[in-house]
PDB file of C-alpha atoms and ligand atoms in Angstrom:
ATOM      1  CA  MET A   1      11.307   0.192 -13.753  1.00  0.00           C
ATOM      2  CA  LEU A   2       8.821   2.654 -15.212  1.00  0.00           C
ATOM      3  CA  GLY A   3       8.890   4.072 -18.744  1.00  0.00           C
ATOM      4  CA  LYS A   4      10.817   7.133 -19.988  1.00  0.00           C
ATOM      5  CA  GLU A   5      10.375  10.452 -18.145  1.00  0.00           C
ATOM      6  CA  ASN A   6       8.498  12.090 -21.049  1.00  0.00           C
ATOM      7  CA  ASP A   7       6.069   9.201 -21.680  1.00  0.00           C
ATOM      8  CA  MET A   8       2.445  10.173 -21.002  1.00  0.00           C
ATOM      9  CA  ASN A   9       1.816   6.834 -19.286  1.00  0.00           C
ATOM     10  CA  ARG A  10       5.055   5.496 -17.832  1.00  0.00           C
ATOM     11  CA  PHE A  11       3.230   2.505 -16.343  1.00  0.00           C
ATOM     12  CA  PHE A  12       2.404   0.952 -19.709  1.00  0.00           C
ATOM     13  CA  SER A  13       3.836  -2.549 -20.005  1.00  0.00           C
ATOM     14  CA  GLN A  14       6.100  -1.984 -16.975  1.00  0.00           C
ATOM     15  CA  SER A  15       6.438  -3.682 -13.598  1.00  0.00           C
ATOM     16  CA  PHE A  16       5.627  -1.702 -10.464  1.00  0.00           C
ATOM     17  CA  VAL A  17       7.877  -2.776  -7.607  1.00  0.00           C
ATOM     18  CA  THR A  18       8.711   0.348  -5.608  1.00  0.00           C
ATOM     19  CA  VAL A  19       7.386   3.876  -5.145  1.00  0.00           C
ATOM     20  CA  GLU A  20      10.963   5.136  -5.445  1.00  0.00           C
ATOM     21  CA  HIS A  21      10.622   5.376  -9.234  1.00  0.00           C
ATOM     22  CA  LEU A  22       7.424   7.449  -9.186  1.00  0.00           C
ATOM     23  CA  THR A  23       7.295  11.119 -10.136  1.00  0.00           C
ATOM     24  CA  GLY A  24       4.603  13.568  -9.056  1.00  0.00           C
ATOM     25  CA  GLU A  25       3.145  13.323 -12.596  1.00  0.00           C
ATOM     26  CA  ASP A  26       2.885   9.513 -12.283  1.00  0.00           C
ATOM     27  CA  VAL A  27       0.990   9.866  -9.020  1.00  0.00           C
ATOM     28  CA  THR A  28      -1.338  12.487 -10.505  1.00  0.00           C
ATOM     29  CA  LEU A  29      -2.009  10.153 -13.442  1.00  0.00           C
ATOM     30  CA  VAL A  30      -2.945   7.287 -11.086  1.00  0.00           C
ATOM     31  CA  PHE A  31      -5.216   9.543  -9.032  1.00  0.00           C
ATOM     32  CA  ARG A  32      -6.941  10.845 -12.176  1.00  0.00           C
ATOM     33  CA  LYS A  33      -7.427   7.315 -13.456  1.00  0.00           C
ATOM     34  CA  ALA A  34      -8.709   6.201 -10.032  1.00  0.00           C
ATOM     35  CA  GLU A  35     -11.334   8.960 -10.188  1.00  0.00           C
ATOM     36  CA  GLU A  36     -12.388   7.629 -13.601  1.00  0.00           C
ATOM     37  CA  MET A  37     -12.674   4.142 -12.068  1.00  0.00           C
ATOM     38  CA  ARG A  38     -14.758   5.448  -9.171  1.00  0.00           C
ATOM     39  CA  THR A  39     -17.227   6.991 -11.616  1.00  0.00           C
ATOM     40  CA  LEU A  40     -17.214   3.840 -13.760  1.00  0.00           C
ATOM     41  CA  CYS A  41     -17.986   1.634 -10.753  1.00  0.00           C
ATOM     42  CA  GLU A  42     -20.676   3.938  -9.440  1.00  0.00           C
ATOM     43  CA  GLU A  43     -22.399   4.370 -12.809  1.00  0.00           C
ATOM     44  CA  LYS A  44     -21.973   0.998 -14.523  1.00  0.00           C
ATOM     45  CA  GLY A  45     -20.068  -1.322 -12.187  1.00  0.00           C
ATOM     46  CA  GLY A  46     -17.305  -1.723 -14.783  1.00  0.00           C
ATOM     47  CA  ASP A  47     -16.667  -2.296 -18.487  1.00  0.00           C
ATOM     48  CA  ASP A  48     -14.830  -4.608 -20.880  1.00  0.00           C
ATOM     49  CA  ARG A  49     -11.655  -2.664 -21.601  1.00  0.00           C
ATOM     50  CA  LEU A  50      -9.413  -5.531 -20.387  1.00  0.00           C
ATOM     51  CA  LYS A  51     -11.384  -8.307 -22.118  1.00  0.00           C
ATOM     52  CA  HIS A  52      -9.093 -11.258 -23.009  1.00  0.00           C
ATOM     53  CA  LYS A  53      -6.396 -10.051 -20.628  1.00  0.00           C
ATOM     54  CA  ILE A  54      -5.491 -12.372 -17.749  1.00  0.00           C
ATOM     55  CA  LEU A  55      -4.136 -11.483 -14.329  1.00  0.00           C
ATOM     56  CA  ALA A  56      -2.260 -14.125 -12.307  1.00  0.00           C
ATOM     57  CA  ALA A  57      -2.361 -13.374  -8.572  1.00  0.00           C
ATOM     58  CA  LEU A  58       0.504 -15.298  -6.967  1.00  0.00           C
ATOM     59  CA  PHE A  59       0.336 -14.802  -3.215  1.00  0.00           C
ATOM     60  CA  TYR A  60       2.992 -16.629  -1.210  1.00  0.00           C
ATOM     61  CA  GLU A  61       1.651 -14.890   1.926  1.00  0.00           C
ATOM     62  CA  PRO A  62      -1.946 -14.481   3.177  1.00  0.00           C
ATOM     63  CA  SER A  63      -4.029 -11.534   2.058  1.00  0.00           C
ATOM     64  CA  THR A  64      -7.623 -10.382   2.266  1.00  0.00           C
ATOM     65  CA  ARG A  65      -7.687  -6.924   0.698  1.00  0.00           C
ATOM     66  CA  THR A  66      -4.819  -6.839  -1.772  1.00  0.00           C
ATOM     67  CA  PHE A  67      -5.681 -10.192  -3.289  1.00  0.00           C
ATOM     68  CA  SER A  68      -9.446  -9.657  -3.443  1.00  0.00           C
ATOM     69  CA  SER A  69      -9.294  -6.077  -4.660  1.00  0.00           C
ATOM     70  CA  PHE A  70      -6.962  -7.003  -7.531  1.00  0.00           C
ATOM     71  CA  ILE A  71      -9.299  -9.854  -8.497  1.00  0.00           C
ATOM     72  CA  SER A  72     -12.296  -7.539  -8.277  1.00  0.00           C
ATOM     73  CA  ALA A  73     -10.444  -4.814 -10.215  1.00  0.00           C
ATOM     74  CA  MET A  74      -9.545  -7.167 -13.068  1.00  0.00           C
ATOM     75  CA  GLN A  75     -13.050  -8.592 -13.274  1.00  0.00           C
ATOM     76  CA  ARG A  76     -14.702  -5.170 -13.198  1.00  0.00           C
ATOM     77  CA  LEU A  77     -12.609  -4.270 -16.255  1.00  0.00           C
ATOM     78  CA  GLY A  78     -13.647  -7.392 -18.128  1.00  0.00           C
ATOM     79  CA  GLY A  79     -10.461  -9.429 -17.638  1.00  0.00           C
ATOM     80  CA  GLY A  80      -9.901 -12.938 -16.338  1.00  0.00           C
ATOM     81  CA  VAL A  81      -7.928 -14.127 -13.318  1.00  0.00           C
ATOM     82  CA  ILE A  82      -5.754 -16.996 -12.103  1.00  0.00           C
ATOM     83  CA  PRO A  83      -6.328 -16.546  -8.370  1.00  0.00           C
ATOM     84  CA  LEU A  84      -3.743 -18.252  -6.131  1.00  0.00           C
ATOM     85  CA  ASN A  85      -4.187 -17.018  -2.574  1.00  0.00           C
ATOM     86  CA  GLY A  86      -1.488 -19.239  -1.076  1.00  0.00           C
ATOM     87  CA  MET A  87       0.848 -21.422  -3.125  1.00  0.00           C
ATOM     88  CA  SER A  88       0.361 -24.619  -1.107  1.00  0.00           C
ATOM     89  CA  HIS A  89      -1.592 -26.310  -3.909  1.00  0.00           C
ATOM     90  CA  THR A  90       0.950 -25.425  -6.592  1.00  0.00           C
ATOM     91  CA  SER A  91       4.274 -26.976  -7.557  1.00  0.00           C
ATOM     92  CA  VAL A  92       6.014 -24.454  -5.298  1.00  0.00           C
ATOM     93  CA  ILE A  93       5.418 -27.107  -2.643  1.00  0.00           C
ATOM     94  CA  LYS A  94       7.502 -29.553  -4.721  1.00  0.00           C
ATOM     95  CA  GLY A  95      10.398 -27.090  -4.746  1.00  0.00           C
ATOM     96  CA  GLU A  96       9.715 -25.066  -7.893  1.00  0.00           C
ATOM     97  CA  THR A  97      11.667 -21.817  -7.691  1.00  0.00           C
ATOM     98  CA  LEU A  98      10.253 -18.309  -7.812  1.00  0.00           C
ATOM     99  CA  GLU A  99      12.209 -17.740 -11.028  1.00  0.00           C
ATOM    100  CA  ASP A 100      10.641 -20.756 -12.785  1.00  0.00           C
ATOM    101  CA  THR A 101       7.200 -19.976 -11.399  1.00  0.00           C
ATOM    102  CA  VAL A 102       7.133 -16.479 -12.879  1.00  0.00           C
ATOM    103  CA  ARG A 103       8.501 -17.742 -16.212  1.00  0.00           C
ATOM    104  CA  VAL A 104       5.622 -20.237 -16.369  1.00  0.00           C
ATOM    105  CA  PHE A 105       2.893 -17.766 -15.420  1.00  0.00           C
ATOM    106  CA  SER A 106       4.260 -15.341 -18.017  1.00  0.00           C
ATOM    107  CA  SER A 107       2.929 -17.798 -20.627  1.00  0.00           C
ATOM    108  CA  TYR A 108      -0.565 -17.885 -19.144  1.00  0.00           C
ATOM    109  CA  ALA A 109      -1.151 -14.324 -18.006  1.00  0.00           C
ATOM    110  CA  ASP A 110      -0.651 -10.742 -19.221  1.00  0.00           C
ATOM    111  CA  ILE A 111       0.217  -9.394 -15.787  1.00  0.00           C
ATOM    112  CA  LEU A 112       1.343 -10.938 -12.480  1.00  0.00           C
ATOM    113  CA  VAL A 113       0.460  -9.571  -9.045  1.00  0.00           C
ATOM    114  CA  MET A 114       2.746 -11.094  -6.434  1.00  0.00           C
ATOM    115  CA  ARG A 115       3.187 -11.143  -2.670  1.00  0.00           C
ATOM    116  CA  HIS A 116       6.179 -12.890  -1.130  1.00  0.00           C
ATOM    117  CA  PRO A 117       7.759 -12.921   2.365  1.00  0.00           C
ATOM    118  CA  ASP A 118      11.289 -12.017   1.200  1.00  0.00           C
ATOM    119  CA  PRO A 119      12.244  -8.352   0.700  1.00  0.00           C
ATOM    120  CA  GLY A 120      13.623  -7.884  -2.800  1.00  0.00           C
ATOM    121  CA  SER A 121      11.989 -11.079  -4.095  1.00  0.00           C
ATOM    122  CA  ILE A 122       9.592  -9.264  -6.432  1.00  0.00           C
ATOM    123  CA  ALA A 123      12.389  -7.158  -7.946  1.00  0.00           C
ATOM    124  CA  ASN A 124      14.238 -10.444  -8.505  1.00  0.00           C
ATOM    125  CA  ALA A 125      11.173 -12.077 -10.072  1.00  0.00           C
ATOM    126  CA  VAL A 126      10.897  -9.180 -12.547  1.00  0.00           C
ATOM    127  CA  GLU A 127      14.261 -10.242 -14.000  1.00  0.00           C
ATOM    128  CA  TYR A 128      12.771 -13.596 -15.041  1.00  0.00           C
ATOM    129  CA  ALA A 129       9.204 -12.667 -15.985  1.00  0.00           C
ATOM    130  CA  ALA A 130       8.209 -11.897 -19.560  1.00  0.00           C
ATOM    131  CA  LYS A 131       5.189  -9.929 -18.297  1.00  0.00           C
ATOM    132  CA  PRO A 132       4.838  -6.960 -15.925  1.00  0.00           C
ATOM    133  CA  ILE A 133       4.714  -7.728 -12.202  1.00  0.00           C
ATOM    134  CA  ILE A 134       2.997  -5.622  -9.538  1.00  0.00           C
ATOM    135  CA  ASN A 135       4.513  -5.882  -6.068  1.00  0.00           C
ATOM    136  CA  ALA A 136       1.681  -6.739  -3.657  1.00  0.00           C
ATOM    137  CA  GLY A 137       4.087  -6.782  -0.693  1.00  0.00           C
ATOM    138  CA  ASP A 138       7.611  -8.191  -0.353  1.00  0.00           C
ATOM    139  CA  GLY A 139       8.232  -9.058   3.283  1.00  0.00           C
ATOM    140  CA  ILE A 140       9.297  -6.028   5.289  1.00  0.00           C
ATOM    141  CA  GLY A 141      10.195  -4.248   2.035  1.00  0.00           C
ATOM    142  CA  GLU A 142       7.482  -2.346   0.207  1.00  0.00           C
ATOM    143  CA  HIS A 143       3.761  -2.347  -0.526  1.00  0.00           C
ATOM    144  CA  PRO A 144       3.650   0.310  -3.250  1.00  0.00           C
ATOM    145  CA  THR A 145       0.017  -0.055  -4.319  1.00  0.00           C
ATOM    146  CA  GLN A 146      -1.110   0.409  -0.705  1.00  0.00           C
ATOM    147  CA  ALA A 147       0.893   3.648  -0.515  1.00  0.00           C
ATOM    148  CA  LEU A 148      -0.890   4.960  -3.617  1.00  0.00           C
ATOM    149  CA  ILE A 149      -4.246   4.036  -2.047  1.00  0.00           C
ATOM    150  CA  ASP A 150      -3.340   5.835   1.179  1.00  0.00           C
ATOM    151  CA  ALA A 151      -2.066   8.922  -0.645  1.00  0.00           C
ATOM    152  CA  TYR A 152      -5.175   8.961  -2.861  1.00  0.00           C
ATOM    153  CA  THR A 153      -7.375   8.764   0.235  1.00  0.00           C
ATOM    154  CA  ILE A 154      -5.521  11.680   1.843  1.00  0.00           C
ATOM    155  CA  GLU A 155      -5.681  13.777  -1.360  1.00  0.00           C
ATOM    156  CA  ASN A 156      -9.404  13.104  -1.678  1.00  0.00           C
ATOM    157  CA  VAL A 157     -10.163  14.348   1.818  1.00  0.00           C
ATOM    158  CA  PHE A 158      -7.862  17.380   1.963  1.00  0.00           C
ATOM    159  CA  GLY A 159      -7.634  18.243  -1.738  1.00  0.00           C
ATOM    160  CA  LYS A 160      -3.849  18.126  -1.329  1.00  0.00           C
ATOM    161  CA  ILE A 161      -1.033  16.198   0.307  1.00  0.00           C
ATOM    162  CA  ASP A 162       1.701  18.814   0.435  1.00  0.00           C
ATOM    163  CA  GLY A 163       1.787  20.753   3.688  1.00  0.00           C
ATOM    164  CA  LEU A 164      -0.015  18.111   5.749  1.00  0.00           C
ATOM    165  CA  HIS A 165       1.236  16.637   9.028  1.00  0.00           C
ATOM    166  CA  ILE A 166       1.144  12.843   8.986  1.00  0.00           C
ATOM    167  CA  LEU A 167       1.729  10.804  12.131  1.00  0.00           C
ATOM    168  CA  LEU A 168       2.714   7.137  11.712  1.00  0.00           C
ATOM    169  CA  ILE A 169       2.447   5.011  14.835  1.00  0.00           C
ATOM    170  CA  GLY A 170       3.247   1.418  15.747  1.00  0.00           C
ATOM    171  CA  ASP A 171       5.555  -1.313  14.507  1.00  0.00           C
ATOM    172  CA  LEU A 172       7.219   0.687  11.746  1.00  0.00           C
ATOM    173  CA  ALA A 173      10.197  -1.709  11.644  1.00  0.00           C
ATOM    174  CA  HIS A 174       8.162  -4.374   9.909  1.00  0.00           C
ATOM    175  CA  TYR A 175       5.382  -2.437   8.207  1.00  0.00           C
ATOM    176  CA  ARG A 176       5.848  -2.327   4.432  1.00  0.00           C
ATOM    177  CA  PRO A 177       2.871   0.016   3.706  1.00  0.00           C
ATOM    178  CA  THR A 178       4.424   2.782   5.840  1.00  0.00           C
ATOM    179  CA  ASN A 179       7.824   2.190   4.211  1.00  0.00           C
ATOM    180  CA  SER A 180       6.211   2.852   0.853  1.00  0.00           C
ATOM    181  CA  LEU A 181       3.994   5.701   2.066  1.00  0.00           C
ATOM    182  CA  SER A 182       6.914   7.527   3.716  1.00  0.00           C
ATOM    183  CA  LYS A 183       8.971   7.270   0.530  1.00  0.00           C
ATOM    184  CA  LEU A 184       5.989   8.405  -1.559  1.00  0.00           C
ATOM    185  CA  LEU A 185       5.474  11.428   0.716  1.00  0.00           C
ATOM    186  CA  ALA A 186       9.011  12.505  -0.197  1.00  0.00           C
ATOM    187  CA  LEU A 187       7.486  13.750  -3.467  1.00  0.00           C
ATOM    188  CA  TYR A 188       5.797  16.546  -1.481  1.00  0.00           C
ATOM    189  CA  PRO A 189       8.363  19.075  -0.203  1.00  0.00           C
ATOM    190  CA  ASN A 190       6.257  20.558   2.599  1.00  0.00           C
ATOM    191  CA  VAL A 191       4.888  17.365   4.123  1.00  0.00           C
ATOM    192  CA  LYS A 192       5.708  16.842   7.791  1.00  0.00           C
ATOM    193  CA  ILE A 193       6.062  13.247   8.986  1.00  0.00           C
ATOM    194  CA  SER A 194       6.029  12.277  12.661  1.00  0.00           C
ATOM    195  CA  MET A 195       6.717   8.730  13.805  1.00  0.00           C
ATOM    196  CA  SER A 196       6.068   7.057  17.121  1.00  0.00           C
ATOM    197  CA  THR A 197       7.089   3.452  17.662  1.00  0.00           C
ATOM    198  CA  PRO A 198       7.825   1.169  20.586  1.00  0.00           C
ATOM    199  CA  LYS A 199      11.617   1.551  20.968  1.00  0.00           C
ATOM    200  CA  GLN A 200      12.233  -2.074  19.914  1.00  0.00           C
ATOM    201  CA  VAL A 201      10.647  -1.566  16.464  1.00  0.00           C
ATOM    202  CA  PRO A 202      11.801   1.766  14.965  1.00  0.00           C
ATOM    203  CA  MET A 203      11.488   2.512  11.281  1.00  0.00           C
ATOM    204  CA  GLN A 204      14.184   0.813   9.194  1.00  0.00           C
ATOM    205  CA  GLU A 205      17.410   2.733   8.634  1.00  0.00           C
ATOM    206  CA  GLU A 206      17.000   2.212   4.893  1.00  0.00           C
ATOM    207  CA  VAL A 207      13.758   4.213   4.961  1.00  0.00           C
ATOM    208  CA  THR A 208      14.938   7.012   7.258  1.00  0.00           C
ATOM    209  CA  SER A 209      18.110   7.380   5.143  1.00  0.00           C
ATOM    210  CA  TYR A 210      15.915   7.710   2.052  1.00  0.00           C
ATOM    211  CA  LEU A 211      13.869  10.433   3.775  1.00  0.00           C
ATOM    212  CA  LYS A 212      17.036  12.278   4.819  1.00  0.00           C
ATOM    213  CA  LYS A 213      18.436  12.051   1.296  1.00  0.00           C
ATOM    214  CA  LYS A 214      15.176  13.490  -0.050  1.00  0.00           C
ATOM    215  CA  LYS A 215      15.225  16.214   2.653  1.00  0.00           C
ATOM    216  CA  VAL A 216      11.840  15.197   4.097  1.00  0.00           C
ATOM    217  CA  SER A 217      10.944  16.779   7.425  1.00  0.00           C
ATOM    218  CA  PHE A 218      10.454  13.949   9.922  1.00  0.00           C
ATOM    219  CA  LYS A 219      10.700  13.576  13.677  1.00  0.00           C
ATOM    220  CA  GLU A 220      10.468  10.606  16.028  1.00  0.00           C
ATOM    221  CA  TYR A 221       8.454  10.767  19.276  1.00  0.00           C
ATOM    222  CA  SER A 222       8.421   8.319  22.167  1.00  0.00           C
ATOM    223  CA  ASP A 223       4.887   9.403  23.073  1.00  0.00           C
ATOM    224  CA  PHE A 224       2.520  10.523  20.322  1.00  0.00           C
ATOM    225  CA  GLN A 225      -0.310  11.817  22.523  1.00  0.00           C
ATOM    226  CA  ASP A 226       1.103  15.331  22.814  1.00  0.00           C
ATOM    227  CA  ILE A 227       1.130  15.882  19.065  1.00  0.00           C
ATOM    228  CA  LEU A 228      -2.310  14.387  18.326  1.00  0.00           C
ATOM    229  CA  PRO A 229      -3.997  17.844  18.303  1.00  0.00           C
ATOM    230  CA  GLU A 230      -1.617  18.959  15.520  1.00  0.00           C
ATOM    231  CA  VAL A 231      -1.871  16.097  13.055  1.00  0.00           C
ATOM    232  CA  ASP A 232      -3.976  15.899   9.905  1.00  0.00           C
ATOM    233  CA  VAL A 233      -3.533  12.167   9.370  1.00  0.00           C
ATOM    234  CA  LEU A 234      -3.094   9.529  12.051  1.00  0.00           C
ATOM    235  CA  TYR A 235      -1.819   6.338  10.398  1.00  0.00           C
ATOM    236  CA  VAL A 236      -2.001   3.318  12.702  1.00  0.00           C
ATOM    237  CA  THR A 237      -0.156   0.067  12.040  1.00  0.00           C
ATOM    238  CA  ARG A 238      -0.407  -3.489  13.332  1.00  0.00           C
ATOM    239  CA  VAL A 239       2.310  -5.306  15.260  1.00  0.00           C
ATOM    240  CA  LYS A 240       3.566  -7.703  12.574  1.00  0.00           C
ATOM    241  CA  LYS A 241       3.716 -10.815  14.712  1.00  0.00           C
ATOM    242  CA  GLU A 242       4.613 -12.949  11.694  1.00  0.00           C
ATOM    243  CA  TYR A 243       7.926 -11.106  11.212  1.00  0.00           C
ATOM    244  CA  MET A 244       9.224 -11.196  14.791  1.00  0.00           C
ATOM    245  CA  SER A 245      10.287 -13.587  17.519  1.00  0.00           C
ATOM    246  CA  GLU A 246       7.794 -14.617  20.194  1.00  0.00           C
ATOM    247  CA  SER A 247       9.810 -12.712  22.803  1.00  0.00           C
ATOM    248  CA  LEU A 248       9.824  -9.464  20.773  1.00  0.00           C
ATOM    249  CA  TYR A 249       6.098  -9.862  20.141  1.00  0.00           C
ATOM    250  CA  LYS A 250       5.461 -10.177  23.891  1.00  0.00           C
ATOM    251  CA  GLN A 251       7.400  -6.952  24.480  1.00  0.00           C
ATOM    252  CA  VAL A 252       5.550  -4.819  21.929  1.00  0.00           C
ATOM    253  CA  LYS A 253       2.032  -6.252  21.740  1.00  0.00           C
ATOM    254  CA  GLY A 254      -0.613  -3.976  23.168  1.00  0.00           C
ATOM    255  CA  SER A 255       1.915  -1.166  23.669  1.00  0.00           C
ATOM    256  CA  TYR A 256      -0.203   1.335  21.724  1.00  0.00           C
ATOM    257  CA  ILE A 257      -3.968   1.297  21.431  1.00  0.00           C
ATOM    258  CA  VAL A 258      -5.855   4.201  19.906  1.00  0.00           C
ATOM    259  CA  ASP A 259      -9.101   4.838  21.744  1.00  0.00           C
ATOM    260  CA  LYS A 260     -11.904   7.385  21.862  1.00  0.00           C
ATOM    261  CA  THR A 261     -10.178   9.550  24.468  1.00  0.00           C
ATOM    262  CA  MET A 262      -7.146   9.972  22.212  1.00  0.00           C
ATOM    263  CA  VAL A 263      -9.232  10.626  19.115  1.00  0.00           C
ATOM    264  CA  ARG A 264     -11.129  13.378  20.985  1.00  0.00           C
ATOM    265  CA  GLN A 265      -7.875  15.360  21.034  1.00  0.00           C
ATOM    266  CA  MET A 266      -7.608  15.331  17.236  1.00  0.00           C
ATOM    267  CA  LYS A 267      -8.712  18.131  14.900  1.00  0.00           C
ATOM    268  CA  LYS A 268     -12.249  18.020  13.538  1.00  0.00           C
ATOM    269  CA  LYS A 269     -10.791  17.929  10.041  1.00  0.00           C
ATOM    270  CA  SER A 270      -8.359  15.071  10.417  1.00  0.00           C
ATOM    271  CA  ILE A 271      -8.473  11.415   9.430  1.00  0.00           C
ATOM    272  CA  ILE A 272      -7.484   8.051  10.855  1.00  0.00           C
ATOM    273  CA  LEU A 273      -6.058   5.478   8.461  1.00  0.00           C
ATOM    274  CA  HIS A 274      -5.011   1.853   8.908  1.00  0.00           C
ATOM    275  CA  CYS A 275      -4.490  -0.366   5.896  1.00  0.00           C
ATOM    276  CA  LEU A 276      -5.746  -3.394   7.867  1.00  0.00           C
ATOM    277  CA  PRO A 277      -5.898  -6.078   9.133  1.00  0.00           C
ATOM    278  CA  ARG A 278      -6.416  -4.461  12.553  1.00  0.00           C
ATOM    279  CA  VAL A 279      -5.960  -6.567  15.689  1.00  0.00           C
ATOM    280  CA  ASP A 280      -6.233  -4.445  18.845  1.00  0.00           C
ATOM    281  CA  GLU A 281      -4.363  -1.266  17.961  1.00  0.00           C
ATOM    282  CA  ILE A 282      -7.525   0.753  17.293  1.00  0.00           C
ATOM    283  CA  HIS A 283     -10.338   0.271  19.767  1.00  0.00           C
ATOM    284  CA  ALA A 284     -13.634  -0.682  18.119  1.00  0.00           C
ATOM    285  CA  ASP A 285     -15.367   2.356  19.600  1.00  0.00           C
ATOM    286  CA  VAL A 286     -13.280   4.555  17.261  1.00  0.00           C
ATOM    287  CA  ASP A 287     -14.744   2.856  14.173  1.00  0.00           C
ATOM    288  CA  SER A 288     -17.912   4.958  14.121  1.00  0.00           C
ATOM    289  CA  ASP A 289     -16.030   8.274  14.315  1.00  0.00           C
ATOM    290  CA  PRO A 290     -16.500  10.063  10.957  1.00  0.00           C
ATOM    291  CA  ARG A 291     -12.728  10.599  10.799  1.00  0.00           C
ATOM    292  CA  SER A 292     -12.103   6.844  10.787  1.00  0.00           C
ATOM    293  CA  LEU A 293     -11.702   5.866   7.135  1.00  0.00           C
ATOM    294  CA  TYR A 294      -9.927   2.517   7.523  1.00  0.00           C
ATOM    295  CA  LEU A 295     -12.950   0.230   7.166  1.00  0.00           C
ATOM    296  CA  THR A 296     -14.740   2.263   4.522  1.00  0.00           C
ATOM    297  CA  THR A 297     -13.193   4.856   2.192  1.00  0.00           C
ATOM    298  CA  GLN A 298      -9.628   3.545   2.413  1.00  0.00           C
ATOM    299  CA  VAL A 299     -10.734   0.006   1.516  1.00  0.00           C
ATOM    300  CA  ARG A 300     -12.984   1.148  -1.316  1.00  0.00           C
ATOM    301  CA  ASN A 301     -10.218   3.348  -2.733  1.00  0.00           C
ATOM    302  CA  GLY A 302      -8.101   0.198  -2.954  1.00  0.00           C
ATOM    303  CA  LEU A 303     -10.371  -1.074  -5.673  1.00  0.00           C
ATOM    304  CA  TYR A 304     -10.262   2.163  -7.696  1.00  0.00           C
ATOM    305  CA  VAL A 305      -6.494   2.577  -7.452  1.00  0.00           C
ATOM    306  CA  ARG A 306      -5.857  -1.055  -8.420  1.00  0.00           C
ATOM    307  CA  MET A 307      -8.274  -0.772 -11.353  1.00  0.00           C
ATOM    308  CA  ALA A 308      -6.349   2.357 -12.381  1.00  0.00           C
ATOM    309  CA  LEU A 309      -2.992   0.575 -12.245  1.00  0.00           C
ATOM    310  CA  LEU A 310      -4.227  -2.420 -14.245  1.00  0.00           C
ATOM    311  CA  ASP A 311      -5.621  -0.120 -16.920  1.00  0.00           C
ATOM    312  CA  LEU A 312      -2.437   1.985 -17.061  1.00  0.00           C
ATOM    313  CA  ILE A 313      -0.146  -1.058 -17.262  1.00  0.00           C
ATOM    314  CA  LEU A 314      -2.202  -3.065 -19.734  1.00  0.00           C
ATOM    315  CA  ARG A 315      -3.440  -0.351 -22.134  1.00  0.00           C
ATOM    316  CA  LYS A 316      -1.127   2.176 -23.762  1.00  0.00           C
ATOM    317  CA  ALA A 317      -3.862   4.679 -24.591  1.00  0.00           C
ATOM    318  CA  SER A 318      -5.106   4.745 -21.044  1.00  0.00           C
TER     319      SER A 318
HETATM  320  N1   CP B   1      -3.725  -3.861   3.400  1.00  0.00           N
HETATM  321  C1   CP B   1      -3.324  -5.116   3.069  1.00  0.00           C
HETATM  322  O1   CP B   1      -2.277  -5.337   2.440  1.00  0.00           O
HETATM  323  O2   CP B   1      -4.180  -6.082   3.500  1.00  0.00           O
HETATM  324  P1   CP B   1      -4.053  -7.622   3.157  1.00  0.00           P
HETATM  325  O3   CP B   1      -2.808  -8.136   3.856  1.00  0.00           O
HETATM  326  O4   CP B   1      -5.310  -8.250   3.663  1.00  0.00           O
HETATM  327  O5   CP B   1      -3.892  -7.750   1.669  1.00  0.00           O
END
């Protein structure tokens, strides 16, 4: 769903639903644009390049960061927003379909940013929308913009992604950001991915098959503590209570909690990421460790990367 391979900016006027369509050049373009946005924010706070453009944020599921950072991104670039964080005060409640909803918002807005509980729903919505749609999370499917933020954060710290060892821990069965990040990491031939999950919530077969097809080096561990001294990036995830039965939640909740003792085993030059919200899976005493980027750099990078995507999608000469 991106433009032709030889286009300079394949994002222009296109929807962004999955990382599977990205090339290394696309990712480099987003990172370069995100750097431009960082400088713009630091020096001037923003500009008017998207004046008279409107973003409709249609969130059928709750969000703090994705919703707010897209709103902030659009406003910092001079655009306007239709901000719907929850659809309970729209005609969705009267039974209006997703297909009709996106057709309608295509008349009001230049770009739609959508979150929905059903995997595949955003790809379906794209078929009916007359304007580009950005996937802000489709159930246990993908969260492609979060993966770009995470990769950008890693690249910024290490100056590279290829060759790094990335450990993903937690409820990987239901965690769309790690689905997208794992698939994105397949662009880097020498990345090493380790995964450690409670046995009831392993990474989805669809994702591990993708990694195998792309010949990504990955290994699953029942206990991640032994490999902590080797990893460059520790990526912690939340137990997604909203996507599981009460009985499954009782089995997995609290089964992994990262604390200071664990973090002490990690390399000096390593980082801890979590795309948030965090519940209890990282102890608060880890927050002040300089390697913990989840409440600071990772969040801030969300703004720059989303500004970059809006600019690339809405302006050809980006
Ligand atoms: N990281 C993330 O998607 O957070 P929100 O659910 O708050 O948007």
